[in-house]
PDB file of C-alpha atoms in Angstrom:
ATOM      1  CA  UNK P1461      -6.186   0.849   3.968  1.00 48.00           C
ATOM      2  CA  UNK P1462      -8.941   1.227   0.766  1.00 46.00           C
ATOM      3  CA  UNK P1463      -9.690   4.389  -0.898  1.00 48.00           C
ATOM      4  CA  UNK P1464     -11.502   7.406   1.501  1.00 55.00           C
ATOM      5  CA  UNK P1465     -15.347   7.293   0.561  1.00 54.00           C
ATOM      6  CA  UNK P1466     -18.516   5.001   2.079  1.00 58.00           C
ATOM      7  CA  UNK P1467     -19.343   3.605  -0.694  1.00 53.00           C
ATOM      8  CA  UNK P1468     -22.392   1.330   0.798  1.00 52.00           C
ATOM      9  CA  UNK P1469     -24.746   4.288   1.305  1.00 56.00           C
ATOM     10  CA  UNK P1470     -24.548   3.913   4.946  1.00 56.00           C
ATOM     11  CA  UNK P1471     -24.707   7.484   5.834  1.00 55.00           C
ATOM     12  CA  UNK P1472     -27.596   8.358   3.771  1.00 56.00           C
ATOM     13  CA  UNK P1473     -29.945   9.416   6.191  1.00 58.00           C
ATOM     14  CA  UNK P1474     -27.071  11.019   8.849  1.00 59.00           C
ATOM     15  CA  UNK P1475     -28.415  14.146   9.969  1.00 60.00           C
ATOM     16  CA  UNK P1476     -26.743  17.467   9.100  1.00 63.00           C
ATOM     17  CA  UNK P1477     -22.626  16.973   9.159  1.00 62.00           C
ATOM     18  CA  UNK P1478     -22.187  19.619  12.064  1.00 68.00           C
ATOM     19  CA  UNK P1479     -24.507  17.968  14.719  1.00 69.00           C
ATOM     20  CA  UNK P1480     -23.016  14.695  13.721  1.00 65.00           C
ATOM     21  CA  UNK P1481     -19.645  16.415  15.210  1.00 69.00           C
ATOM     22  CA  UNK P1482     -21.519  16.992  18.283  1.00 73.00           C
ATOM     23  CA  UNK P1483     -21.720  14.124  18.732  1.00 76.00           C
ATOM     24  CA  UNK P1484     -20.154  11.640  21.500  1.00 85.00           C
ATOM     25  CA  UNK P1485     -17.597   8.991  20.002  1.00 90.00           C
ATOM     26  CA  UNK P1486     -18.971   5.968  18.679  1.00 92.00           C
ATOM     27  CA  UNK P1487     -17.236   3.361  19.629  1.00 95.00           C
ATOM     28  CA  UNK P1488     -15.600   0.558  16.988  1.00 97.00           C
ATOM     29  CA  UNK P1489     -13.980  -2.572  17.677  1.00 96.00           C
ATOM     30  CA  UNK P1490     -12.127  -4.879  14.824  1.00 95.00           C
ATOM     31  CA  UNK P1491     -11.845  -0.975  13.293  1.00 96.00           C
ATOM     32  CA  UNK P1492      -8.300  -2.161  11.155  1.00 93.00           C
ATOM     33  CA  UNK P1493      -9.748  -4.593   9.105  1.00 94.00           C
ATOM     34  CA  UNK P1494     -13.092  -6.114   8.013  1.00 94.00           C
ATOM     35  CA  UNK P1495     -16.616  -4.587   8.542  1.00 93.00           C
ATOM     36  CA  UNK P1496     -15.243  -2.931  11.370  1.00 95.00           C
ATOM     37  CA  UNK P1497     -13.609  -0.540   9.169  1.00 94.00           C
ATOM     38  CA  UNK P1498     -15.592  -0.342   6.778  1.00 92.00           C
ATOM     39  CA  UNK P1499     -17.521   0.822   9.700  1.00 92.00           C
ATOM     40  CA  UNK P1500     -15.394   3.115  10.613  1.00 94.00           C
ATOM     41  CA  UNK P1501     -14.162   5.336   7.844  1.00 92.00           C
ATOM     42  CA  UNK P1502     -17.909   5.240   6.764  1.00 88.00           C
ATOM     43  CA  UNK P1503     -17.962   6.936  10.186  1.00 89.00           C
ATOM     44  CA  UNK P1504     -15.544   9.245  10.437  1.00 90.00           C
ATOM     45  CA  UNK P1505     -15.894   9.998   6.281  1.00 86.00           C
ATOM     46  CA  UNK P1506     -19.620  11.608   7.497  1.00 82.00           C
ATOM     47  CA  UNK P1507     -18.244  13.633  10.640  1.00 83.00           C
ATOM     48  CA  UNK P1508     -18.775  11.492  13.139  1.00 87.00           C
ATOM     49  CA  UNK P1509     -15.989  10.945  15.829  1.00 90.00           C
ATOM     50  CA  UNK P1510     -14.223   7.656  16.448  1.00 95.00           C
ATOM     51  CA  UNK P1511     -12.766   5.711  18.622  1.00 97.00           C
ATOM     52  CA  UNK P1512     -11.477   3.133  16.331  1.00 98.00           C
ATOM     53  CA  UNK P1513     -10.771  -0.571  18.736  1.00 97.00           C
ATOM     54  CA  UNK P1514      -8.076  -2.986  17.731  1.00 96.00           C
ATOM     55  CA  UNK P1515      -5.860  -5.510  17.986  1.00 94.00           C
ATOM     56  CA  UNK P1516      -2.765  -4.066  15.284  1.00 94.00           C
ATOM     57  CA  UNK P1517      -1.052  -1.412  16.656  1.00 96.00           C
ATOM     58  CA  UNK P1518       0.520  -0.432  12.820  1.00 97.00           C
ATOM     59  CA  UNK P1519      -3.583  -1.171  11.647  1.00 96.00           C
ATOM     60  CA  UNK P1520      -4.275   0.990  13.717  1.00 97.00           C
ATOM     61  CA  UNK P1521      -1.325   4.179  13.525  1.00 97.00           C
ATOM     62  CA  UNK P1522      -2.105   3.844   9.858  1.00 96.00           C
ATOM     63  CA  UNK P1523      -6.150   4.465  10.535  1.00 96.00           C
ATOM     64  CA  UNK P1524      -4.816   7.420  12.277  1.00 96.00           C
ATOM     65  CA  UNK P1525      -1.946   8.430   9.198  1.00 96.00           C
ATOM     66  CA  UNK P1526      -5.026   8.171   7.287  1.00 94.00           C
ATOM     67  CA  UNK P1527      -7.798  10.055   9.198  1.00 94.00           C
ATOM     68  CA  UNK P1528      -5.684  12.532  12.145  1.00 91.00           C
ATOM     69  CA  UNK P1529      -8.758  13.199  14.225  1.00 88.00           C
ATOM     70  CA  UNK P1530      -9.600   8.934  14.821  1.00 96.00           C
ATOM     71  CA  UNK P1531      -8.942   7.909  18.939  1.00 96.00           C
ATOM     72  CA  UNK P1532      -7.390   5.033  18.652  1.00 97.00           C
ATOM     73  CA  UNK P1533      -6.987   2.344  21.247  1.00 97.00           C
ATOM     74  CA  UNK P1534      -4.559  -0.828  20.642  1.00 96.00           C
ATOM     75  CA  UNK P1535      -6.867  -3.835  22.787  1.00 94.00           C
ATOM     76  CA  UNK P1536      -7.739  -7.425  22.128  1.00 91.00           C
ATOM     77  CA  UNK P1537     -10.733  -7.333  23.625  1.00 89.00           C
ATOM     78  CA  UNK P1538     -11.271 -11.352  23.206  1.00 89.00           C
ATOM     79  CA  UNK P1539      -8.513 -11.163  26.372  1.00 78.00           C
ATOM     80  CA  UNK P1540      -9.444 -10.305  30.001  1.00 78.00           C
ATOM     81  CA  UNK P1541      -5.646  -9.214  30.225  1.00 71.00           C
ATOM     82  CA  UNK P1542      -6.994  -5.928  27.398  1.00 53.00           C
TER      83      UNK P1542
END
């Protein structure tokens, strides 16, 4: 995983961190690479609860190791069987 921290300033206008922790979880698909991973990291770094969905179980395990509070689900959403 890349280094922790939101490097694009996407969380600058969010409410106080205590308010973010009380939000229902955000569900992020494609959470193990690219924009999905960047979004997941930004939300988690801001204290937002996240359910991370991705196809790669190893990448999800690395994400969970880096962010112990994240919930991960291994699934291929393009596959109707899941």
